[in-house]
Every structure is written in structure tokens, then in C-alpha cells.
CSV table of C-alpha atoms in Angstrom, one decimal:
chain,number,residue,atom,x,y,z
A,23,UNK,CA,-67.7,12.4,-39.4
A,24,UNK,CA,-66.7,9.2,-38.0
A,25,UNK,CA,-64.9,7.9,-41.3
A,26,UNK,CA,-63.1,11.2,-42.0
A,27,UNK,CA,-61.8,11.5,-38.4
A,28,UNK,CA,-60.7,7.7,-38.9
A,29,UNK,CA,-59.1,8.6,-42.1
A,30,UNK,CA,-57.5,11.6,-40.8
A,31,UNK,CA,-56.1,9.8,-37.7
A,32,UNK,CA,-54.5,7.0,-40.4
A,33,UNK,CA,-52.9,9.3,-42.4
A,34,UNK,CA,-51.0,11.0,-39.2
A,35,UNK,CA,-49.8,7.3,-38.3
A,36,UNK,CA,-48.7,7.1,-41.5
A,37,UNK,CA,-46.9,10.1,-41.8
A,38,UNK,CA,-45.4,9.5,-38.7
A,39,UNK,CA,-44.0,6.0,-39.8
A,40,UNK,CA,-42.4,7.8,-42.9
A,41,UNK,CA,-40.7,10.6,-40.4
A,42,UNK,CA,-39.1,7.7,-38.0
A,43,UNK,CA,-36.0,6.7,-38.6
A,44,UNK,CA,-35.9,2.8,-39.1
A,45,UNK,CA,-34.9,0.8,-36.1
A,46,UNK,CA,-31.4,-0.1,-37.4
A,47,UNK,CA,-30.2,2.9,-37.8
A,48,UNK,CA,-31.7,4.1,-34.5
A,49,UNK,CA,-29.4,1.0,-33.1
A,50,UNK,CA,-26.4,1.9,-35.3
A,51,UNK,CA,-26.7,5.2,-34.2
A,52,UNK,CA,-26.8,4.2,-30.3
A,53,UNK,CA,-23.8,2.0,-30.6
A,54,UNK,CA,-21.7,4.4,-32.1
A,55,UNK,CA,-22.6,7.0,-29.2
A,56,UNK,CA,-22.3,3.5,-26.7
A,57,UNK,CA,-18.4,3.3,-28.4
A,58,UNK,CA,-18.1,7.1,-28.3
A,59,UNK,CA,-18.8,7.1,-24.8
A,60,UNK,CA,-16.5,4.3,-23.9
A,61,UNK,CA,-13.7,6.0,-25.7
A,62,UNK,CA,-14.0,8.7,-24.1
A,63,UNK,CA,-14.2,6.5,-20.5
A,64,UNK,CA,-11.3,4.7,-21.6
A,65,UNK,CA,-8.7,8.2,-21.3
A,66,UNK,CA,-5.3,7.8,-22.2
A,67,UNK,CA,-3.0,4.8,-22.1
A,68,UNK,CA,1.0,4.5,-21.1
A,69,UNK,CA,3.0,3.1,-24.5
A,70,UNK,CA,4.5,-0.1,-24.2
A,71,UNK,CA,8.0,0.9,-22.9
A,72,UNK,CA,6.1,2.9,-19.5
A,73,UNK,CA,4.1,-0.5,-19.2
A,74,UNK,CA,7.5,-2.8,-18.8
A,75,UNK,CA,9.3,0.3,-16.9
A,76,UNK,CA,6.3,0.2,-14.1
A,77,UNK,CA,6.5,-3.9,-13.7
A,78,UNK,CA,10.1,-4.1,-13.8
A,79,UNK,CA,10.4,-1.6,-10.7
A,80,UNK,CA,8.0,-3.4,-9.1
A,81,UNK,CA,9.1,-6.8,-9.6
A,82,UNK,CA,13.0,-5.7,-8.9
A,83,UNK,CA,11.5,-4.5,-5.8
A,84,UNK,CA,9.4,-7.9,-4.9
A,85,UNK,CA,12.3,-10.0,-5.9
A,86,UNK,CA,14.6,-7.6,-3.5
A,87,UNK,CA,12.4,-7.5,-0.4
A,88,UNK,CA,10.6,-11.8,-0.7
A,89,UNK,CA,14.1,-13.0,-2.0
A,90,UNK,CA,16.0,-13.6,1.6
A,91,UNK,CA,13.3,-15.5,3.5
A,92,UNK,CA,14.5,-18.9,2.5
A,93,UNK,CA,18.1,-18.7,3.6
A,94,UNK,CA,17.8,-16.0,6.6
A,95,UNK,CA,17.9,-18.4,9.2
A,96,UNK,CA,20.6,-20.3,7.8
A,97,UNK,CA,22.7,-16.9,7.5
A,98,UNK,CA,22.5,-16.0,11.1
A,99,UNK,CA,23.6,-19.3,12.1
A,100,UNK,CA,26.9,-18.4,9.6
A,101,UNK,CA,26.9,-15.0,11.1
A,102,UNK,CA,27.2,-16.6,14.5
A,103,UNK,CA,24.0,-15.7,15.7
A,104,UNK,CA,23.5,-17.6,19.4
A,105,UNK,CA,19.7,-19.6,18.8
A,106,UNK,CA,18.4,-18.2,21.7
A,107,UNK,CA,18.3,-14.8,19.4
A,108,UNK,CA,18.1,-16.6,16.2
A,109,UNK,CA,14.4,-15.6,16.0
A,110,UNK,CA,14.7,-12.0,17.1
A,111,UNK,CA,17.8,-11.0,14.8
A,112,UNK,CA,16.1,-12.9,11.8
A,113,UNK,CA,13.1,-11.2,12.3
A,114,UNK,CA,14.7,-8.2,12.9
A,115,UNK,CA,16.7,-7.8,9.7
A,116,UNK,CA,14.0,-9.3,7.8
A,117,UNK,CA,11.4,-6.3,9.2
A,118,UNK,CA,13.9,-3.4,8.3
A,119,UNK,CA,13.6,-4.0,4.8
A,120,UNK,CA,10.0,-2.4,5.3
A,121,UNK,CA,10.9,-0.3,8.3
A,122,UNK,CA,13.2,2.1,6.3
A,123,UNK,CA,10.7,2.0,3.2
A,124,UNK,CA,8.0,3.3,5.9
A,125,UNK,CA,10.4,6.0,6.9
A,126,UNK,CA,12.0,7.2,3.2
A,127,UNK,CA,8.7,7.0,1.1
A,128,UNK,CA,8.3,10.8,2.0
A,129,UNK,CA,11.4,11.7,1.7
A,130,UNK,CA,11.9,9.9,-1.7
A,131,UNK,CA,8.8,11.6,-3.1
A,132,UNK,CA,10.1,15.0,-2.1
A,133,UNK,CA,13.3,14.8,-3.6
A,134,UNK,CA,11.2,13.3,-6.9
A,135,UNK,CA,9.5,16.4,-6.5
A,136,UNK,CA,12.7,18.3,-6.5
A,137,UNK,CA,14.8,17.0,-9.1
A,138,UNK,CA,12.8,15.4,-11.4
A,139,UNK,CA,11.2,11.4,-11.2
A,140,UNK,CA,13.7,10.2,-13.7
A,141,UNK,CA,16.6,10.9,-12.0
A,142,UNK,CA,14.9,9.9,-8.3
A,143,UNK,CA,13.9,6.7,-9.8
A,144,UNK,CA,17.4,5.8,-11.5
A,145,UNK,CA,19.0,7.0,-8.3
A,146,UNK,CA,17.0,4.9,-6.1
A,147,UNK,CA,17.4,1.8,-8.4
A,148,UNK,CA,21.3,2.1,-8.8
A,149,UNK,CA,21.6,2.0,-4.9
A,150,UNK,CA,19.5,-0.6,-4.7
A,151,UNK,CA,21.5,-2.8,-6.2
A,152,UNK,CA,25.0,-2.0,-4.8
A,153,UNK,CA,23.2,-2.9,-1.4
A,154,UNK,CA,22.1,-6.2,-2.5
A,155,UNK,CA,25.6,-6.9,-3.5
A,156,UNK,CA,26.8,-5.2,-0.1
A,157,UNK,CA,24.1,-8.0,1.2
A,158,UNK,CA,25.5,-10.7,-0.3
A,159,UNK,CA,28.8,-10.1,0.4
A,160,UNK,CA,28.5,-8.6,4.1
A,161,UNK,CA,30.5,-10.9,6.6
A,162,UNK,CA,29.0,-10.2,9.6
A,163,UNK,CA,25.0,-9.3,10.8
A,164,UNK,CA,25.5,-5.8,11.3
A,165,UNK,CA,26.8,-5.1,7.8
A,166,UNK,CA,24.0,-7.1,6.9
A,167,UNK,CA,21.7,-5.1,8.9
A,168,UNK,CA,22.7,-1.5,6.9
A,169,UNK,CA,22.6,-3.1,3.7
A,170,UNK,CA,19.0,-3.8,4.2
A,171,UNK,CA,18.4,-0.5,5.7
A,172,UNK,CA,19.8,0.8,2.7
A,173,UNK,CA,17.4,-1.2,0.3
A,174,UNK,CA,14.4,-0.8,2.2
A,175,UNK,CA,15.0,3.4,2.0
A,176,UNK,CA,15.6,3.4,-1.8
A,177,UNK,CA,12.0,1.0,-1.9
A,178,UNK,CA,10.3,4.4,-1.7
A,179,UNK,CA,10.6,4.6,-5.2
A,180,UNK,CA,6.8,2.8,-5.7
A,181,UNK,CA,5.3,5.8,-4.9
A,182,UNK,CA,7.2,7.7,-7.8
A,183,UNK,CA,6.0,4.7,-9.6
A,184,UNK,CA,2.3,5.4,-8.4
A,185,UNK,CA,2.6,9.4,-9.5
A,186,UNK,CA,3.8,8.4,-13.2
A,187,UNK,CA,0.8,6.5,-13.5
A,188,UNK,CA,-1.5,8.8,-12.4
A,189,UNK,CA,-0.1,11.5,-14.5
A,190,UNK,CA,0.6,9.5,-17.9
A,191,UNK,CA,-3.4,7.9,-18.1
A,192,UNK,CA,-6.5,8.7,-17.4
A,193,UNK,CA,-10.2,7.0,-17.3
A,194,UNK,CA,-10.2,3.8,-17.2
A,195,UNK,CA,-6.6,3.2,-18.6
A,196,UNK,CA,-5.4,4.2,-15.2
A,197,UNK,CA,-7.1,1.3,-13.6
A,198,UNK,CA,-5.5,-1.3,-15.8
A,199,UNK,CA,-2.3,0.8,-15.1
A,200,UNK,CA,-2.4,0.7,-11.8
A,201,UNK,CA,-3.2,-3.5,-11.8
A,202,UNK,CA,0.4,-4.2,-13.0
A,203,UNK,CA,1.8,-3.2,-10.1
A,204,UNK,CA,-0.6,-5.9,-8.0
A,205,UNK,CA,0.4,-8.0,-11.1
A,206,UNK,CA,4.6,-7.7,-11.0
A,207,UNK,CA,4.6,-7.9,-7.0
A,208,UNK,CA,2.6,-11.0,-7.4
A,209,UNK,CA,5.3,-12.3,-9.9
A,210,UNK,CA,7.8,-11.4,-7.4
A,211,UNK,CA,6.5,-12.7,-4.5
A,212,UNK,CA,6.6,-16.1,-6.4
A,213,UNK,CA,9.6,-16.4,-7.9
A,214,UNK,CA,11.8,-14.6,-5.3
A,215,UNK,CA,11.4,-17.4,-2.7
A,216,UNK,CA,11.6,-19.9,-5.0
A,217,UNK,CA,15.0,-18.3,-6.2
A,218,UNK,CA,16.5,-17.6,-3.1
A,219,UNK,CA,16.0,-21.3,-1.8
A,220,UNK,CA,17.1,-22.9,-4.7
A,221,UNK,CA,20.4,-20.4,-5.2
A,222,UNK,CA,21.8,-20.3,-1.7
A,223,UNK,CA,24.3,-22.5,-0.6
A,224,UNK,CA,25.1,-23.4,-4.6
A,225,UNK,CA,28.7,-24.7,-3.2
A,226,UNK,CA,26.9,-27.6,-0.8
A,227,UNK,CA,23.6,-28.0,-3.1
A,228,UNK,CA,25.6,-28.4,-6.5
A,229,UNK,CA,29.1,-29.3,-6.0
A,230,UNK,CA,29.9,-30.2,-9.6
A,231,UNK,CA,29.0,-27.1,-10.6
A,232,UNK,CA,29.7,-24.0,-8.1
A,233,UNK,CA,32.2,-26.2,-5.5
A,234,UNK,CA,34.8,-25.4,-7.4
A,235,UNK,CA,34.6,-22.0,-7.3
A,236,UNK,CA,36.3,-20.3,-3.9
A,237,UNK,CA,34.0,-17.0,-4.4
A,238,UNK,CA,30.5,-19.3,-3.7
A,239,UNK,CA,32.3,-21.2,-1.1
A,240,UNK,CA,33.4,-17.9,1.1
A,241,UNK,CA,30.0,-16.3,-0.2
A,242,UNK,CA,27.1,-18.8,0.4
A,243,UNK,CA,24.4,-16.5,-0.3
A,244,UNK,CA,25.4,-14.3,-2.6
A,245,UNK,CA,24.5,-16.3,-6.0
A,246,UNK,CA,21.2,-15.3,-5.3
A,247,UNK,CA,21.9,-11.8,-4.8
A,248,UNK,CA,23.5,-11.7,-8.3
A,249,UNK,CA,20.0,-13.1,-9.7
A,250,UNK,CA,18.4,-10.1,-7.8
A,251,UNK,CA,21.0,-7.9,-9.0
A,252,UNK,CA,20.5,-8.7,-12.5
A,253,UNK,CA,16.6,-7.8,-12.3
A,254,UNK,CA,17.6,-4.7,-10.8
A,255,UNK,CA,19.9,-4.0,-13.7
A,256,UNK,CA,17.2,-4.8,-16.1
A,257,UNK,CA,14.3,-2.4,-14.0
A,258,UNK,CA,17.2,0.1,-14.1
A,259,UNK,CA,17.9,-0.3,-18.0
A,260,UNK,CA,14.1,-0.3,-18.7
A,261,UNK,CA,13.9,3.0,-16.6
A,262,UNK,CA,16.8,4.7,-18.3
A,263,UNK,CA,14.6,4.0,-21.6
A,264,UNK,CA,11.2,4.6,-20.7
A,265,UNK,CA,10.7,7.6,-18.4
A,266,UNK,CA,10.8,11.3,-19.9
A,267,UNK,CA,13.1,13.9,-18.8
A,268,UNK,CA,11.9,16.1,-16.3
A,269,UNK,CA,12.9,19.5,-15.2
A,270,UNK,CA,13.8,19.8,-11.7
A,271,UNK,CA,11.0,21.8,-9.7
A,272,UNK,CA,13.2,24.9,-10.2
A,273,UNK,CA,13.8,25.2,-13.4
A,274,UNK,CA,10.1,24.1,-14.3
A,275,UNK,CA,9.3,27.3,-11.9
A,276,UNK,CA,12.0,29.3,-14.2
A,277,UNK,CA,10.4,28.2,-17.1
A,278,UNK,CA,7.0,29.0,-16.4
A,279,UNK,CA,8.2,32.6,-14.8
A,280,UNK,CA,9.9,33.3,-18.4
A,281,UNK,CA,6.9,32.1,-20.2
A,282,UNK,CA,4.6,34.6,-18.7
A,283,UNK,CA,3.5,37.5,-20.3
A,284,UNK,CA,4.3,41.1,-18.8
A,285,UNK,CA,0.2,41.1,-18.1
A,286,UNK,CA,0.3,37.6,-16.1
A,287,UNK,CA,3.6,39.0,-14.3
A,288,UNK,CA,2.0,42.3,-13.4
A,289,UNK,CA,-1.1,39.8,-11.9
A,290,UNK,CA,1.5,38.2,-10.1
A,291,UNK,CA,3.2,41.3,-8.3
């Protein structure tokens, strides 16, 4: 008894070996559900062109805000600024950049949520740039003073930014997304500095070059502007490109109402 049940119990190994699948296919098999999985983890990515529209807003808008630190003190002292109150109106005109951001970021997403994000975020970008020219050209601190208001309102726009993310990618995509806006502010905030020192004043820093040219001499600071400017142009050329048409909130409700069957309408009423 004891050699058949020994038998028996060999045979059932055996025929249990021949059932198993062999370990590498057990191992292909969990990598392709490990890849599957990931895939499926991963969601949806922005193309290329959404990718260079979200940095370019967000650098323009680095570059805009970081690119005035250099020369501000020097451009109250032109603006006549007493130095007893050199401190306050510098620090004044440098804090409502982010002051009228605070305030318009609602507002800016409402009317995005109105007419459409494509034409908010051109909008937003055109004005921007006519008040960094209106900066750069503004002869006296309280001209100065709106212009920043100005820029800092149409600075709401990141938050259109942030909403075209979230709605074009999905999974993990949307993390890597979201990372090139930490990524373009952190270009900005390097390079506008460095521009603005370097570019202001160009008359009395290169004389060969820009002394001979009346505009730079009247305008000090606004050769920098015009760098800033011309990133602006280029966020506002890459947005023109990039982002989809959309209905305005109306006519998406229109559209919707004339989709609907008789059934869904009768639901409705």
C-alpha cells in the first residue's frame, strides 16, 4: 500500500508539472499586464504644440512680472521719486503686479468660462503686452503704476492655463503637465533679472551701440521692455496655434439643447 500511494502521489506531481505554465511565460505574461497597467496609469498626453503653448504663457508671464527688479529703484529716482519714499513707491509698484493678479484671477476665469479659453487667453496676452510697452514708455510713476495694474490683472490667465491642463491629460500625463509650469517660471525667474539688468540704461552701459539712438536715451528702460514684449508676442503666437476653438458657454448650452432628443427634452420640462 505504501509503494502504490507513493506512486500515485508522483504521478499527481507530475501531472501537475505538465499543467503549469513554464516560469517565463508566467513572467512574460506579468510584464505585459505590469505595461498594460502603466498604460493605462499613464492617461492621455497634450501634443507638442499644447506643451510649448503652456510654457510660453508661463514664461511670458515670469519674464513680465521678475523682469523690473533690477532697474526699479533706478526708475523712481528718474521719475523723481524723493529717497525718503524711494523704498515705499518701489515696493509699492513692484507688489501691484501681484495685487491685481490676486484680484482678476476670478474674474479672468469667469469670463474664460463665458467666452471660450482661446479667446480669454489671447485677450489677456495681447493686453499684456501693450502694458509693458505702456511701462516702458510711461514718463511719470503714476502711468507706471496702471500699467502694472494692468499686467498684473491680465496675469490671471495661469489659471486658464491650469484648466487646459487638467482637461487635455489625464493619469499620470497630467503630473508631467502640470511640472512645466514649475519648469517655465523657473526659466523665467532666471533669465528676467538677468535681462532687465543687463538691458536697462543701454544708452549709458553701451554707448557705441544704443547712444546714438534718441529713443533709448529719452527711454532708459524700455529696451528691456521690448525683450519682454517679444516673449509675449511669441506666447501670444504659440497660443493662436495651439489651443482649440471653443464655443462660448452659450452657444455650447444651445448646442447641447438642439442635440437633445424630444425624450431628454420632455425629462427636462
Amino acid at each position: 500500500l505504501s509503494s502504490s500511494s507513493a506512486a500515485s502521489d508522483v504521478y499527481k506531481r507530475q501531472a501537475l508539472a505538465r499543467r503549469a505554465p513554464p516560469a517565463r511565460a508566467c513572467a512574460r505574461l506579468s510584464g505585459a499586464a505590469a505595461a498594460a497597467e502603466n498604460a493605462a496609469e499613464g492617461g492621455e498626453g497634450m501634443p507638442f504644440s499644447a506643451r510649448a503653448c503652456v510654457f510660453a504663457v508661463q514664461f511670458s508671464e515670469a519674464v513680465q512680472s521678475m523682469m523690473i527688479f533690477p532697474f526699479l529703484p533706478f526708475m523712481m529716482e528718474g521719475f523723481g521719486v524723493p529717497p525718503a519714499q524711494l523704498g515705499v513707491a518701489a515696493g509699492a509698484l513692484s507688489s501691484s503686479y501681484c495685487f491685481a493678479s490676486f484680484i482678476a484671477t476670478p474674474i479672468v476665469s469667469s469670463l474664460s468660462d463665458t467666452v471660450g479659453v482661446r479667446q480669454t487667453m489671447l485677450f489677456t496676452i495681447a493686453v499684456g503686452l501693450c502694458s509693458t510697452f505702456a511701462f516702458g514708455m510711461a514718463p511719470s510713476y503714476r502711468l507706471a503704476l496702471v500699467a502694472r495694474i494692468v499686467a498684473g490683472s491680465m496675469n490671471g490667465n495661469i489659471s486658464i492655463l491650469k484648466a487646459f491642463i487638467a482637461r487635455t491629460t489625464s493619469g499620470t500625463r497630467r503630473v508631467k503637465a502640470f511640472g512645466l509650469l514649475t519648469l517655465a517660471f523657473g526659466c523665467g525667474a532666471v533669465i528676467a533679472p538677468a535681462t532687465g539688468g543687463l538691458l536697462a540704461r543701454p544708452a549709458a552701459l553701451y554707448p557705441a551701440t544704443f547712444g546714438r539712438l534718441p529713443l533709448f536715451r529719452a527711454q532708459p528702460y524700455l529696451l528691456p521692455c521690448l525683450v519682454c514684449m517679444a516673449v509675449q508676442f511669441a506666447a501670444l503666437l504659440t497660443a493662436y496655434v495651439a489651443l482649440p476653438r471653443t464655443p462660448a458657454a452659450g452657444d455650447a448650452r444651445a448646442a447641447a439643447a438642439g442635440a437633445a432628443t424630444p425624450e431628454v427634452l420632455s425629462l427636462i420640462h
